[in-house]
C-alpha positions as semicolon CSV with decimal commas, in nm:
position;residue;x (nm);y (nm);z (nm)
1;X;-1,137;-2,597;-10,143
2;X;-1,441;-2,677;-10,351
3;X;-1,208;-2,997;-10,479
4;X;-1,129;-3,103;-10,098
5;X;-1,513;-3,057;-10,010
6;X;-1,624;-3,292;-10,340
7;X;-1,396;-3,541;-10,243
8;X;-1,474;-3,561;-9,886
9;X;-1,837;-3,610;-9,957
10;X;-1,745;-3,872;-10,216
11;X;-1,559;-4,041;-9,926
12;X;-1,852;-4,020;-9,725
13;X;-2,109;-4,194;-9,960
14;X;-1,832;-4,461;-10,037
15;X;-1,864;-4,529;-9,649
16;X;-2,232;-4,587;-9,593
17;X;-2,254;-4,761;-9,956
18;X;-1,964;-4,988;-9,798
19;X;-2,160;-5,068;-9,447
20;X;-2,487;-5,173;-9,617
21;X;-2,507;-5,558;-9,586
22;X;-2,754;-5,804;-9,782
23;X;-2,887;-6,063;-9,569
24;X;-3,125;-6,376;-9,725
25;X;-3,435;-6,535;-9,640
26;X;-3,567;-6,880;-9,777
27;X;-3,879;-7,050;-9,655
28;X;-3,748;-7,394;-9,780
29;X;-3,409;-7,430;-9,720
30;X;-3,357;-7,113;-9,456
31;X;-3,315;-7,191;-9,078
32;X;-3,384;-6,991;-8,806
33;X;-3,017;-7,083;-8,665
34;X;-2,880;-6,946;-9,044
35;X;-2,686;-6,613;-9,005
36;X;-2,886;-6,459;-9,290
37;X;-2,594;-6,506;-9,585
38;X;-2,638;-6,667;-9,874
39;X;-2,535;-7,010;-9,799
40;X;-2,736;-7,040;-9,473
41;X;-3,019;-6,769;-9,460
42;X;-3,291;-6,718;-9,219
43;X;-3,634;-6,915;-9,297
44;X;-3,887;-6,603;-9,278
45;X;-3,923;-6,273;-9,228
46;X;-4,138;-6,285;-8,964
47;X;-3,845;-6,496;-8,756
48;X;-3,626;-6,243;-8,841
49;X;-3,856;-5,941;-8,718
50;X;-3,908;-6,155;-8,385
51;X;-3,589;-6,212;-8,324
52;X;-3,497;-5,923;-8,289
53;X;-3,234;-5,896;-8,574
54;X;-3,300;-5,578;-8,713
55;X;-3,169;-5,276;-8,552
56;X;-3,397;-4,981;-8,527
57;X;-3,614;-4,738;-8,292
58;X;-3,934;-4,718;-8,113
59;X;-4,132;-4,467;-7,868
60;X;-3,994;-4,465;-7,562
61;X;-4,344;-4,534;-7,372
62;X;-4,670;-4,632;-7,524
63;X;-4,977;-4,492;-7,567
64;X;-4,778;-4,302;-7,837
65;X;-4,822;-3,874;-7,839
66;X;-4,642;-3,580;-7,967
67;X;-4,390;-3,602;-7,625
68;X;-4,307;-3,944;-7,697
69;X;-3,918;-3,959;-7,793
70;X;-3,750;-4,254;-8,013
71;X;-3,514;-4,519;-7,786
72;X;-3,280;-4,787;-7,976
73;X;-3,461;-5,096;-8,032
74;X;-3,241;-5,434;-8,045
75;X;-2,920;-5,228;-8,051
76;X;-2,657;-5,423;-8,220
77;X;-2,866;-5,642;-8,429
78;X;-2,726;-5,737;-8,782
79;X;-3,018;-5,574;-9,028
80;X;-2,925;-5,215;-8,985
81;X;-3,051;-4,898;-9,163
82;X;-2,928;-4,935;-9,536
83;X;-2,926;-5,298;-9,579
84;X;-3,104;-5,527;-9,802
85;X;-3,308;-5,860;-9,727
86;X;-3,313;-6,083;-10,008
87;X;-3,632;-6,294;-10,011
88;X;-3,640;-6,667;-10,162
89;X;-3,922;-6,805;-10,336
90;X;-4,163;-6,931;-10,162
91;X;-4,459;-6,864;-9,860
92;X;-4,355;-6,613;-9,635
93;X;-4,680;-6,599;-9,471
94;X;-4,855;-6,309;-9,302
95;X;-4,621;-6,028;-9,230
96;X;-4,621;-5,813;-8,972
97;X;-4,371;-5,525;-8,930
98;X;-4,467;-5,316;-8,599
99;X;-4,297;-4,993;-8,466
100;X;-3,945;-5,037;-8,656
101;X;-3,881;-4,649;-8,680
102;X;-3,509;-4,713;-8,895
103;X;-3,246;-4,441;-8,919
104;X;-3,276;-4,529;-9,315
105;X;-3,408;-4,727;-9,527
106;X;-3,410;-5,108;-9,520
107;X;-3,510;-5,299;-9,822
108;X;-3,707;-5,617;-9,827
109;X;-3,694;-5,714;-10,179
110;X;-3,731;-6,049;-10,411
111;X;-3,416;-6,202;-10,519
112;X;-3,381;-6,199;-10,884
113;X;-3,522;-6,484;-11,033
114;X;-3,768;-6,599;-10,718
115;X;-4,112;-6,517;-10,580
116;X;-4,155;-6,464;-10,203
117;X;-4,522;-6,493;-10,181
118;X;-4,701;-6,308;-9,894
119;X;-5,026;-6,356;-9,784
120;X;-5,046;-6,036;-9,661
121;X;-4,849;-5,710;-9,520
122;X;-4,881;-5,465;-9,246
123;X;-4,629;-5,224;-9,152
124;X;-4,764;-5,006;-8,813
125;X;-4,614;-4,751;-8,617
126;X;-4,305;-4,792;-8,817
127;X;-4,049;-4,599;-9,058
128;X;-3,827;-4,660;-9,388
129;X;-3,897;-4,975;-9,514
130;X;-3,899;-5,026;-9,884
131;X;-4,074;-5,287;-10,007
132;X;-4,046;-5,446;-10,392
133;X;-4,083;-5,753;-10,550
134;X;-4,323;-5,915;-10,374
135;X;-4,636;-6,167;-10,474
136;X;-4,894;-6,065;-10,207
137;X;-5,259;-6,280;-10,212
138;X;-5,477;-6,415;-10,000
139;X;-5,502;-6,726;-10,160
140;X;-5,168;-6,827;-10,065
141;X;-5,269;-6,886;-9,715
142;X;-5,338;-7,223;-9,538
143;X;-5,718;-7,083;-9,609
144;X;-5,874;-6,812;-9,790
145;X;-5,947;-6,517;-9,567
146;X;-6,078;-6,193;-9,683
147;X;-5,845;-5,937;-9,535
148;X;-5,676;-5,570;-9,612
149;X;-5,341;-5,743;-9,855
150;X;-5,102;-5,439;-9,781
151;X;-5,206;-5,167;-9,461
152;X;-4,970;-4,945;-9,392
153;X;-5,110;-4,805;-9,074
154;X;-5,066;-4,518;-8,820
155;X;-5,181;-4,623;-8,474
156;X;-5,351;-4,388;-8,212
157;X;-5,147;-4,627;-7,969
158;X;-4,860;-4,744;-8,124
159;X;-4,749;-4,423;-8,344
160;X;-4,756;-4,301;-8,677
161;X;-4,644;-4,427;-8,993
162;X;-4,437;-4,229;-9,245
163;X;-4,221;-4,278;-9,548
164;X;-4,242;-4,630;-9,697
165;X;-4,230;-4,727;-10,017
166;X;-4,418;-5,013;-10,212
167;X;-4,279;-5,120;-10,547
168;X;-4,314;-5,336;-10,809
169;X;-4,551;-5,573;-10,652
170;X;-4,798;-5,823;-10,776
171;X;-5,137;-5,775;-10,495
172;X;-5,415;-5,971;-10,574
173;X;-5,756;-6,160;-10,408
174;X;-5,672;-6,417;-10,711
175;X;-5,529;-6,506;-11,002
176;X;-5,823;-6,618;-11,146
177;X;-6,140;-6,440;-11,086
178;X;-6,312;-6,555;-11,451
179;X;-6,564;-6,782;-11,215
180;X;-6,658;-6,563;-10,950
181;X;-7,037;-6,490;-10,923
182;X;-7,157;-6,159;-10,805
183;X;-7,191;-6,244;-10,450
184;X;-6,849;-6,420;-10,481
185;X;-6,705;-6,054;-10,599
186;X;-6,874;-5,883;-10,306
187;X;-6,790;-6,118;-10,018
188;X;-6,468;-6,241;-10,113
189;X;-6,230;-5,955;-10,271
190;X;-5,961;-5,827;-10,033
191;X;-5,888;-5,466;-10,067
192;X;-5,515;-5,401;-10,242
193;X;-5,383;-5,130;-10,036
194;X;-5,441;-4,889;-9,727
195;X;-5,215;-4,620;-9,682
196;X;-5,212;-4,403;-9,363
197;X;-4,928;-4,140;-9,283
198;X;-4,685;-3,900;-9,451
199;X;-4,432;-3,939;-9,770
200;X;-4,552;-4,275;-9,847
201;X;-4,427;-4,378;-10,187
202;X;-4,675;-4,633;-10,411
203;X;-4,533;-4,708;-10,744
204;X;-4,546;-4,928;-11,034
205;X;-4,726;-5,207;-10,847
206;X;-4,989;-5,437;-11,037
207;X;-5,350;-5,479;-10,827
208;X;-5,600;-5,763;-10,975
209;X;-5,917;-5,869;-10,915
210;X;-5,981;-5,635;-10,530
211;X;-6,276;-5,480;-10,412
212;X;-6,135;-5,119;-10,346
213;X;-5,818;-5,065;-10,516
214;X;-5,526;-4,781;-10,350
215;X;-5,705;-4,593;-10,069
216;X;-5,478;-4,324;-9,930
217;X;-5,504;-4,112;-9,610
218;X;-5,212;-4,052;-9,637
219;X;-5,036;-3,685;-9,656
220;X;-4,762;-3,599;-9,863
221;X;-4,739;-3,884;-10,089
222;X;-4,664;-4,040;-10,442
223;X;-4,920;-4,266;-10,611
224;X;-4,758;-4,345;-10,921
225;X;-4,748;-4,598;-11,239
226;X;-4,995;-4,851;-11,060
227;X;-5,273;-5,067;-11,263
228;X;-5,562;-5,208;-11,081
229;X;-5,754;-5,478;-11,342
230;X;-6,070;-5,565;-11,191
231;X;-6,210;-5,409;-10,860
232;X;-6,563;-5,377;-10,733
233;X;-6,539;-5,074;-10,520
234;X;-6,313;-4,799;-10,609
235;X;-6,011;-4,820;-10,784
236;X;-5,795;-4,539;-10,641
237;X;-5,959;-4,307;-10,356
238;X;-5,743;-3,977;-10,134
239;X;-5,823;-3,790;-9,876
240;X;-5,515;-3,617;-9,788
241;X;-5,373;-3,332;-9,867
242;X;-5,023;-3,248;-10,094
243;X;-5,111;-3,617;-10,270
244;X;-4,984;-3,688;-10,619
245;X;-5,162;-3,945;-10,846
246;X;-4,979;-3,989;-11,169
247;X;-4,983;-4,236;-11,462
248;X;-5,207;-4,465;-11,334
249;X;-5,436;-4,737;-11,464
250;X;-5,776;-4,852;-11,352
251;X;-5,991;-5,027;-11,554
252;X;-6,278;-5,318;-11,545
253;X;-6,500;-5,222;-11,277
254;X;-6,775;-5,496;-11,123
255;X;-7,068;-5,372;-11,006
256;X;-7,181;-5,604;-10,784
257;X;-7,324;-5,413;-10,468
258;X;-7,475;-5,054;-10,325
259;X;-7,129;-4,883;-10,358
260;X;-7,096;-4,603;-10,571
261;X;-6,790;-4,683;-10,776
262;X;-6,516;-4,434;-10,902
263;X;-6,180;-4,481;-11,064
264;X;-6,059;-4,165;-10,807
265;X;-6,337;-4,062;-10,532
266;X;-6,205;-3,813;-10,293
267;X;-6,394;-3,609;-10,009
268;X;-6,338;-3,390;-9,717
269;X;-6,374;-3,424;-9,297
270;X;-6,403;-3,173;-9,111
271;X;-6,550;-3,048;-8,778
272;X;-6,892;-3,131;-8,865
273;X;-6,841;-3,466;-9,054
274;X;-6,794;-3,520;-9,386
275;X;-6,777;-3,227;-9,621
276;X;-6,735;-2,978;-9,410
277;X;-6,378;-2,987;-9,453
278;X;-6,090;-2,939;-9,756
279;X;-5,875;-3,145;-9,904
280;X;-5,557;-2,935;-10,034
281;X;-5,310;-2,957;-10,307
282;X;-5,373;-3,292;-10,437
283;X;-5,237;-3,335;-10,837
284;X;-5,441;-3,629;-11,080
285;X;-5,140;-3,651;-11,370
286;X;-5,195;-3,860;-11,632
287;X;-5,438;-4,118;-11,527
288;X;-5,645;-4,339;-11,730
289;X;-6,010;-4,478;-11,628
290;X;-6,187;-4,723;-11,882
291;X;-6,497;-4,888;-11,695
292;X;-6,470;-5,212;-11,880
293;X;-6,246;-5,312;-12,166
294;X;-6,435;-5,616;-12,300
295;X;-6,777;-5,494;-12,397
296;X;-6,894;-5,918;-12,269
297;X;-6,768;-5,814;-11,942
298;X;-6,979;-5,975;-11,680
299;X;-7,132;-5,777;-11,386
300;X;-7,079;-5,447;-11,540
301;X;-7,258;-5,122;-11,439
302;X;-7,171;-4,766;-11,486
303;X;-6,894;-4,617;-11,329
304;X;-6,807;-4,270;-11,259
305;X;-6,475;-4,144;-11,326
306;X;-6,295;-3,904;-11,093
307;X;-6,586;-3,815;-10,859
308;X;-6,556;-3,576;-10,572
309;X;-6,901;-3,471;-10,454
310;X;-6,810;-3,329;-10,098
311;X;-6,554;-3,071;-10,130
312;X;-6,417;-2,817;-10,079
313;X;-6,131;-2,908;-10,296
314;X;-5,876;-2,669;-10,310
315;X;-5,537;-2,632;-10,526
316;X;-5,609;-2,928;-10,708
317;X;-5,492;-2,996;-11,052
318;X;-5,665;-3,250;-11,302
319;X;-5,414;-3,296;-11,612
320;X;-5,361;-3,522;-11,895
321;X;-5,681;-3,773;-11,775
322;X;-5,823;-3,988;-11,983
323;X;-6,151;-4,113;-11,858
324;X;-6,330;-4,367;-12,063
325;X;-6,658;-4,473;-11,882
326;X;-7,041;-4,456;-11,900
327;X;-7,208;-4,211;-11,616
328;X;-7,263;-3,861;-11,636
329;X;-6,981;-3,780;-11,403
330;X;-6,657;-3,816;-11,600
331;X;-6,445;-3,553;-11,357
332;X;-6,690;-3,346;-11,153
333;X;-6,583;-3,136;-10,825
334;X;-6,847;-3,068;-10,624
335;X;-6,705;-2,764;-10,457
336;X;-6,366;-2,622;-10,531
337;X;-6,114;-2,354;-10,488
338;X;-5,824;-2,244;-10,696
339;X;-5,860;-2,549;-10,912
340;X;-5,724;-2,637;-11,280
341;X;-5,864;-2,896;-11,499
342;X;-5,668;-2,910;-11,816
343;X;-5,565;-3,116;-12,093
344;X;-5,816;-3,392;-11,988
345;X;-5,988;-3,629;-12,241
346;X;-6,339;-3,758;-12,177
347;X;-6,516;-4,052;-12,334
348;X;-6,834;-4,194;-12,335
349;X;-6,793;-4,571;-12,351
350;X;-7,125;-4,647;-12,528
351;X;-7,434;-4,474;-12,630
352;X;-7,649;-4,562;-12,297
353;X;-7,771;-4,390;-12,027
354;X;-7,590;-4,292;-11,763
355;X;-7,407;-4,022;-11,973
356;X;-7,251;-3,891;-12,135
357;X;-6,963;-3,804;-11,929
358;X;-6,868;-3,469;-11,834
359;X;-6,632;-3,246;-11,686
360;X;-6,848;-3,094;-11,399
361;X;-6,674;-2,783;-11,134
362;X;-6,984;-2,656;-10,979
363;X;-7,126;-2,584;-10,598
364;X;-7,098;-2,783;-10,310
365;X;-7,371;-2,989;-10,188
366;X;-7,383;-2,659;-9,934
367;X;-7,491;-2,444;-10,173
368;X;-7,142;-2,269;-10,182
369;X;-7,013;-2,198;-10,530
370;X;-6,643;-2,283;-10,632
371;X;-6,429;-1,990;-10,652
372;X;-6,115;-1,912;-10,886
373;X;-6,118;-2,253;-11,083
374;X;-6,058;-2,274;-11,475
375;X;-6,156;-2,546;-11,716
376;X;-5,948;-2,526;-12,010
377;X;-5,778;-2,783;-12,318
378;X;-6,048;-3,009;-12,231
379;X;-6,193;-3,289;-12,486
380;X;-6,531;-3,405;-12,359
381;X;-6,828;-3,541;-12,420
382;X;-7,048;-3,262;-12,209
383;X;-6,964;-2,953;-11,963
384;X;-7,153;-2,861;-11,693
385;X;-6,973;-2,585;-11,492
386;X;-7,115;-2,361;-11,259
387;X;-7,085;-2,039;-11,157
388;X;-6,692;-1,911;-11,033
389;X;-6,575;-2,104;-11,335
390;X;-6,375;-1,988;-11,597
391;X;-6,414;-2,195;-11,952
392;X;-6,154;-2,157;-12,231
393;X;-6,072;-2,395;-12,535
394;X;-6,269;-2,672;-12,497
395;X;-6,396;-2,871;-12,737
396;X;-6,709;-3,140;-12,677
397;X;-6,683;-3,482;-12,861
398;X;-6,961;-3,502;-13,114
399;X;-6,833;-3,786;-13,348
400;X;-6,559;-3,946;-13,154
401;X;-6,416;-4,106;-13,490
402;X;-6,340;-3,775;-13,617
403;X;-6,119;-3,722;-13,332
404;X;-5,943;-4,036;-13,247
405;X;-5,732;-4,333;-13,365
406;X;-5,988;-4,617;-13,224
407;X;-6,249;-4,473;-12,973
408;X;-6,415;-4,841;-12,980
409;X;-6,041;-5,000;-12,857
410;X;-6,028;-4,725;-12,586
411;X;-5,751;-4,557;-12,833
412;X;-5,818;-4,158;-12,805
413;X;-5,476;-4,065;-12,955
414;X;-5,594;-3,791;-13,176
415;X;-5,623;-3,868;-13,565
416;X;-5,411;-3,585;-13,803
417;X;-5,617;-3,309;-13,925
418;X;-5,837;-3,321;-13,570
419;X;-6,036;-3,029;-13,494
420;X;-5,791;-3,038;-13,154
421;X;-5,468;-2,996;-13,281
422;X;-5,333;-2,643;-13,226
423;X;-5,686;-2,575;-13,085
424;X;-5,551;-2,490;-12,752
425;X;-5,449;-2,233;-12,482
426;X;-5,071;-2,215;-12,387
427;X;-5,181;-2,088;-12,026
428;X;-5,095;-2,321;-11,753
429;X;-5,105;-2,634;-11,986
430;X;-4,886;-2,898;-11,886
431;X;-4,550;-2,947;-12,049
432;X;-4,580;-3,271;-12,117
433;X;-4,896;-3,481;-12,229
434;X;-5,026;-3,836;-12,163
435;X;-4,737;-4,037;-12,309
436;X;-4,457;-3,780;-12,249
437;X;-4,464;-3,593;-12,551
438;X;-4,349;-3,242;-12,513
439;X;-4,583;-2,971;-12,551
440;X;-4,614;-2,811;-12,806
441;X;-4,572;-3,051;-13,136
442;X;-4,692;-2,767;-13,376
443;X;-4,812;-2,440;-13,399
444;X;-5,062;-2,445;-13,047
445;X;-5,116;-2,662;-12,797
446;X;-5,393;-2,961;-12,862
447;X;-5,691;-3,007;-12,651
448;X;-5,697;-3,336;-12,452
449;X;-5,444;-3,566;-12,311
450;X;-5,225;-3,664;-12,624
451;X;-5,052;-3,424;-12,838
452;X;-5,020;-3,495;-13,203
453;X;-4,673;-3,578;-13,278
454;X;-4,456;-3,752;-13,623
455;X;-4,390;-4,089;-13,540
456;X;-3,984;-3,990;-13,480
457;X;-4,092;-3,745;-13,158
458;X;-3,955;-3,947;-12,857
459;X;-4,094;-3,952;-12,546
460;X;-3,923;-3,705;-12,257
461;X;-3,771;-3,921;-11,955
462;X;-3,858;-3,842;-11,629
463;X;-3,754;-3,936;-11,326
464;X;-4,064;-3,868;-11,072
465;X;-3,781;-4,036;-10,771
466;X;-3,918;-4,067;-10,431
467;X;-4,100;-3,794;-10,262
């Protein structure tokens, strides 16, 4: 029986993986009279979407609420759930997906070997899209226009938005921002991303030379594997709850206006505004915040690291950070709950005020203490936790070249012989550290986000997948 069942599931997936089709867009030698294949694909995207070739659903009356029910939209189209749309190199222009709610996925993806370039991307009121591949910059519009590059946005009208991925994409202001004065910086970079909804997937995509980085409302999501190289604002920011950011990179920050700049800032809303509310259950994996890599950087100023000043925070955990920066607050929560910061390494970048940079759980701006929150395996240059705070195992940085490979190259792998090898608590630590290694590599855990390992100890692969 279990054999029949096995092989009638088998059947099954062989069946969908059969109906998906690939279809083919080319800006230069696509027509809008093409039928999408290879030999005689459609010109854009955007001719496709308002055409009406892509089979999907939509709310059944507008404005959108919880009563509203999904109706077929352009029933019998060709681009159904499952299928792929190969894009050609070159300008795809401004794209503008609104309410395709698909049964599954459908992919709109670079053809190997080209680069679709976008000038930007909105998806609204919409569903299952996966997006990867793409070039995505304002300057590769008729004329450069500061705008949002990728919003993926709920609509109080229109609907919600829920489980898209972004992959693998190149989002940037400019290629080249080596020129840009100050006020060019603060009136000219586009923010990279805005994510709205639920289960929104944001992974392995490169962000250059923005003004706020990844900024997620979103619920339920994955923020994983992305670098953003030069931003004036913030590099990564959430504010919803059940939110994963993992193995990202932010670095170079440009001061160049009033904002307060973070490589993660996160804060409640509630009832009464902001801070008066929680955010809940959001995990910072693995991260790594340098404020500036070249010490000649222009437009620098002092950035803080993970920065959360208007809790309450609750169920968070802070693992495997390295934060590499010049202000006092290196990871602070100001107001927290049944949070865990462990395993975290924190640098001071030079030997000026601001700083040095600490690891910081203490009240909220209320007055309230934080309740049932433990600081432990933590490398830093300072600690300043208050009250409802328990401290184990952590070490503070006092001569950063004892400790490390290259603290002036941003290199805090830990040197043999470290006073933070073995030096830590088993409790709660994560398996894994900063690069993978398992945990432990000797006789204890190590404080901080790398584990000391012989050059023969592998990484461990895995798969984070989709949420």
């Amino acid at each position: 029986m279990v054999g029949r069942l096995l092989l009638f599931v088998g059947l099954c997936v062989v069946s969908v993986q059969a109906q998906a089709a690939e279809f083919y867009v080319d800006p230069a030698k696509g027509s809008p009279r093409g039928d999408g294949s290879a030999e005689r694909p459609w010109r854009t995207i955007q001719e496709v979407l308002d055409a009406g070739l892509v089979e999907s659903q939509q709310w059944d009356k507008l404005p959108y609420s919880e009563q509203s029910t999904l109706v077929a939209k352009n029933a019998g189209a060709p681009v159904r759930a499952g299928d792929t749309i190969w894009l050609r190199s070159g300008f795809h222009g401004d794209v503008e997906i609104d309410r395709y709610y698909n049964l599954g996925h459908i992919t709109i993806a670079a053809e190997d070997g080209h680069t679709p370039c976008l000038a930007s991307l909105r998806i609204r009121a919409s569903s299952r899209w996966t997006i990867r591949g793409l070039s995505i910059s304002a300057e590769f519009g008729q004329s450069y226009r500061r705008r949002t590059l990728v919003h993926l946005e709920s609509h109080n009208w229109r609907g919600p938005v829920h489980d898209i991925v972004v992959e693998d994409c190149a989002i940037r202001s400019v290629a080249d921002a080596s020129a840009w004065t100050a006020e060019n910086w603060d009136q000219l970079a586009c923010n990279g991303l805005q994510v709205d909804g639920t289960r929104m997937t944001i992974r392995n995509n490169r962000l250059l030379n923005v003004n706020f980085g990844i900024s997620v409302d979103a619920s339920h999501s994955l923020i994983a594997g992305n670098v953003v190289e030069n931003f004036a604002g913030d590099g990564l920011r959430g504010l919803g709850n059940h939110c994963t950011f993992e193995y990202n990179v932010v670095k170079n920050c440009y001061d160049v206006n009033a904002n307060h700049d973070d490589g993660f800032q996160s804060w409640s809303v509630g009832p009464d505004g902001v801070g008066t509310g929680e955010v809940v259950g959001v995990v910072l994996r693995g991260n790594t915040v340098i404020n500036y890599v070249d010490p000649n950087q222009p437009h620098r100023g002092a950035l803080q690291g993970i920065g959360c000043f208007d809790g309450t925070f609750v169920d968070w955990i802070v693992e495997n950070n390295v934060i590499i920066t010049d202000h006092w607050h290196g990871i602070t929560l100001g107001g927290a709950r049944n949070c865990l910061v462990i395993n975290n390494t924190v640098l001071d970048r030079n030997d000026t005020r601001p700083g040095p940079p600490w690891i910081c759980v203490d009240k909220h701006k209320n007055g309230t203490a934080s309740v049932n929150c433990v600081v432990r395996n933590n490398l830093a240059t300072a600690f300043r936790n208050g009250a409802g705070v328990l401290e184990e195992n952590n070490l503070r940085i006092d001569d950063p070249a004892a400790l490390f490979v290259d603290p002036g190259q941003c290199d805090v792998h830990l040197l043999p012989g470290a006073a933070a090898i073995d030096a830590g608590s088993g409790v709660g630590a994560p398996k894994l550290d900063r690069d993978h290694i398992a945990r432990p590599q000797g006789n204890g855990i190590d404080i901080g986000a790398y584990e000391w390992h012989a050059a023969d100890v592998l990484p461990v692969d895995e798969d984070n997948g989709d949420l």
